[in-house]
Amino acid sequence: MTTRELDDAAHMRALAHPTRLRIVGLLRTGGPQTAAMLGDEIDEAPGTISYHCRRLAEAGFIEPAPELGADRRERWWRATDDRTSWALADTFDDPERMLAATALGQTVAQAYAAEYERFLVQAPALGRDWVTASTSSDEVLRLTPDELAALGVELRTVLDRWVPVSDAHASGDGSERIMAVTQSYRLVGR
């Protein structure tokens, strides 16, 4: 898996738009698509999607896939990386980067919340097995910064162990796409 490490404020701002974040996610999980295909999924006009695709391409998050087009009018796009990562702590000395990283983090948090809400709304249609297998929990711990960092590494390691299992599945084998979100952070104001 390839991970793009973000440190440029302009690139962070480009990805901080909810539609653009969704486009990158769809291209990563669904493979190359046209603006029309993406527009159907996102419920936006292809022209609007094309604009966002051009902005994402300028920032290097996606690229054209011309070999997939049936003609010159049909423009396909693909993601350039499997993941994007940024370190909020690395932006402390640069107010512009701090604002951009914070905005991106807020957009990602909203996307996670919206995805979980879609799951809750659709739960009755998913069936008991999928709903029973799903998890949502929290635990308030008291840790030092070093311990919190170690927890993050351990959680990432657990998710990484499941990537080969995921990659071995194919459509129609009983598997479905799932969302795994791990969050651990210091509580503020308590």
Coordinates of C-alpha atoms in Angstrom, one line a residue:
M1 CA 0.0 0.0 0.0
T2 CA 1.2 3.5 -0.8
T3 CA 0.7 6.3 1.7
R4 CA 1.0 9.9 0.7
E5 CA 2.4 12.0 3.5
L6 CA 0.9 15.5 3.4
D7 CA 2.8 18.5 4.5
D8 CA 1.7 21.2 2.0
A9 CA -1.0 23.6 3.2
A10 CA -2.4 24.0 -0.3
H11 CA -2.7 20.2 -0.8
M12 CA -4.4 19.9 2.6
R13 CA -6.9 22.6 1.6
A14 CA -7.6 20.9 -1.7
L15 CA -8.5 17.6 0.1
A16 CA -10.4 19.4 2.9
H17 CA -13.4 19.9 0.6
P18 CA -16.0 17.2 1.4
T19 CA -16.7 16.3 -2.3
R20 CA -13.1 16.0 -3.1
L21 CA -12.4 13.8 0.0
R22 CA -15.3 11.6 -1.2
I23 CA -14.0 11.4 -4.8
V24 CA -10.5 10.3 -3.6
G25 CA -12.2 7.7 -1.3
L26 CA -14.3 6.3 -4.1
L27 CA -11.4 6.1 -6.5
R28 CA -9.3 4.3 -3.9
T29 CA -12.0 1.8 -3.0
G30 CA -13.8 1.4 -6.4
G31 CA -10.9 1.8 -8.8
P32 CA -10.8 4.2 -11.8
Q33 CA -14.0 6.0 -12.7
T34 CA -15.3 8.8 -14.9
A35 CA -16.8 12.0 -13.6
A36 CA -20.3 10.8 -14.6
M37 CA -19.8 7.6 -12.6
L38 CA -18.5 9.5 -9.6
G39 CA -21.4 12.0 -10.0
D40 CA -24.0 9.2 -9.8
E41 CA -22.4 8.0 -6.5
I42 CA -22.0 11.4 -5.0
D43 CA -25.2 12.9 -6.5
E44 CA -23.4 15.8 -8.1
A45 CA -23.4 17.0 -11.7
P46 CA -20.6 15.6 -13.8
G47 CA -19.4 19.1 -14.5
T48 CA -19.0 19.8 -10.8
I49 CA -17.2 16.5 -10.3
S50 CA -14.9 17.3 -13.3
Y51 CA -13.9 20.6 -11.6
H52 CA -13.1 18.8 -8.4
C53 CA -11.2 16.1 -10.2
R54 CA -9.0 18.7 -11.9
R55 CA -8.3 20.3 -8.5
L56 CA -7.4 16.9 -7.0
A57 CA -5.1 16.2 -10.0
E58 CA -3.4 19.5 -9.6
A59 CA -2.6 18.5 -6.0
G60 CA -1.5 15.0 -7.0
F61 CA -4.2 13.0 -5.3
I62 CA -5.6 11.6 -8.5
E63 CA -4.5 11.3 -12.2
P64 CA -6.1 10.7 -15.5
A65 CA -6.4 7.1 -16.7
P66 CA -6.6 7.8 -20.5
E67 CA -6.1 4.1 -21.5
L68 CA -9.5 3.3 -20.0
G69 CA -11.5 5.7 -22.2
A70 CA -13.5 4.5 -25.2
D71 CA -13.0 7.9 -26.9
R72 CA -11.3 11.3 -26.2
R73 CA -14.4 12.7 -24.6
E74 CA -14.6 10.0 -21.9
R75 CA -12.2 11.0 -19.1
W76 CA -11.3 8.4 -16.5
W77 CA -9.6 9.1 -13.2
R78 CA -7.6 7.0 -10.7
A79 CA -6.2 7.6 -7.3
T80 CA -2.4 8.0 -7.0
D81 CA -2.1 6.5 -3.5
D82 CA -3.9 4.1 -1.2
R83 CA -3.8 6.3 1.8
T84 CA -3.2 9.9 2.9
S85 CA -1.5 10.8 6.2
W86 CA -0.5 14.0 7.8
A87 CA 0.9 14.9 11.2
L88 CA -1.0 17.8 13.0
A89 CA 1.9 18.1 15.4
D90 CA 4.3 18.9 12.5
T91 CA 2.2 22.0 11.7
F92 CA 2.6 23.8 15.1
D93 CA 5.3 26.2 13.8
D94 CA 3.4 27.2 10.6
P95 CA -0.1 28.8 11.2
E96 CA -1.1 28.4 7.6
R97 CA -0.4 24.6 7.7
M98 CA -2.0 24.3 11.1
L99 CA -5.3 25.9 9.8
A100 CA -5.2 23.7 6.7
A101 CA -4.5 20.5 8.7
T102 CA -7.2 21.3 11.1
A103 CA -9.7 22.0 8.3
L104 CA -8.8 18.7 6.7
G105 CA -9.1 16.9 10.0
Q106 CA -12.6 18.4 10.5
T107 CA -13.7 17.3 7.1
V108 CA -12.4 13.7 7.7
A109 CA -14.2 13.6 11.1
Q110 CA -17.5 14.7 9.4
A111 CA -17.1 12.1 6.7
Y112 CA -16.6 9.4 9.4
A113 CA -19.6 10.5 11.3
A114 CA -21.7 10.6 8.1
E115 CA -20.6 7.1 7.1
Y116 CA -21.5 5.7 10.5
E117 CA -24.9 7.5 10.3
R118 CA -25.5 5.8 6.9
F119 CA -24.7 2.5 8.5
L120 CA -27.2 3.1 11.3
V121 CA -30.0 4.1 8.9
Q122 CA -29.3 1.1 6.6
A123 CA -28.8 -1.4 9.5
P124 CA -32.3 -3.1 9.1
A125 CA -31.6 -3.8 5.4
L126 CA -28.1 -5.2 6.1
G127 CA -29.3 -8.1 8.2
R128 CA -28.6 -9.4 11.7
D129 CA -25.2 -11.0 10.9
W130 CA -23.6 -7.8 9.6
V131 CA -25.1 -5.7 12.4
T132 CA -24.1 -8.2 15.1
A133 CA -20.5 -8.3 13.6
S134 CA -20.2 -4.5 13.7
T135 CA -18.7 -2.7 16.7
S136 CA -18.9 0.7 18.2
S137 CA -17.4 1.3 21.6
D138 CA -15.3 3.6 23.6
E139 CA -13.0 3.4 26.6
V140 CA -11.7 6.3 28.6
L141 CA -8.1 5.6 29.6
R142 CA -5.5 7.6 31.5
L143 CA -2.2 7.5 29.5
T144 CA 1.0 9.5 29.0
P145 CA 1.8 11.0 25.6
D146 CA 4.3 8.1 24.9
E147 CA 1.7 5.5 25.9
L148 CA -0.9 7.1 23.7
A149 CA 1.6 7.0 20.8
A150 CA 2.2 3.3 21.5
L151 CA -1.5 2.6 21.5
G152 CA -1.8 4.3 18.1
V153 CA 1.0 2.2 16.7
E154 CA -0.6 -1.0 18.0
L155 CA -4.0 -0.2 16.6
R156 CA -2.5 0.6 13.2
T157 CA -0.6 -2.8 13.4
V158 CA -3.8 -4.6 14.0
L159 CA -5.5 -3.0 11.0
D160 CA -2.5 -3.7 8.8
R161 CA -2.7 -7.4 9.7
W162 CA -6.2 -7.5 8.1
V163 CA -5.2 -5.9 4.8
P164 CA -4.0 -9.2 3.2
V165 CA -7.3 -10.8 4.3
S166 CA -9.2 -8.0 2.7
D167 CA -7.1 -8.2 -0.5
A168 CA -7.8 -11.9 -0.8
H169 CA -11.6 -11.3 -1.1
A170 CA -13.5 -10.6 -4.3
S171 CA -17.0 -9.5 -5.1
G172 CA -19.5 -12.2 -4.6
D173 CA -17.6 -14.3 -2.1
G174 CA -19.7 -13.2 0.9
S175 CA -17.4 -10.3 1.8
E176 CA -18.5 -6.6 1.8
R177 CA -16.6 -3.4 2.2
I178 CA -16.3 -2.4 5.9
M179 CA -15.1 0.8 7.5
A180 CA -12.6 0.4 10.4
V181 CA -12.0 3.7 12.2
T182 CA -9.8 3.8 15.3
Q183 CA -9.7 7.0 17.3
S184 CA -7.6 7.7 20.4
Y185 CA -7.0 11.2 21.7
R186 CA -6.8 13.2 24.9
L187 CA -10.2 14.4 26.1
V188 CA -10.5 18.2 26.4
G189 CA -12.4 19.9 29.1
R190 CA -12.9 17.0 31.5

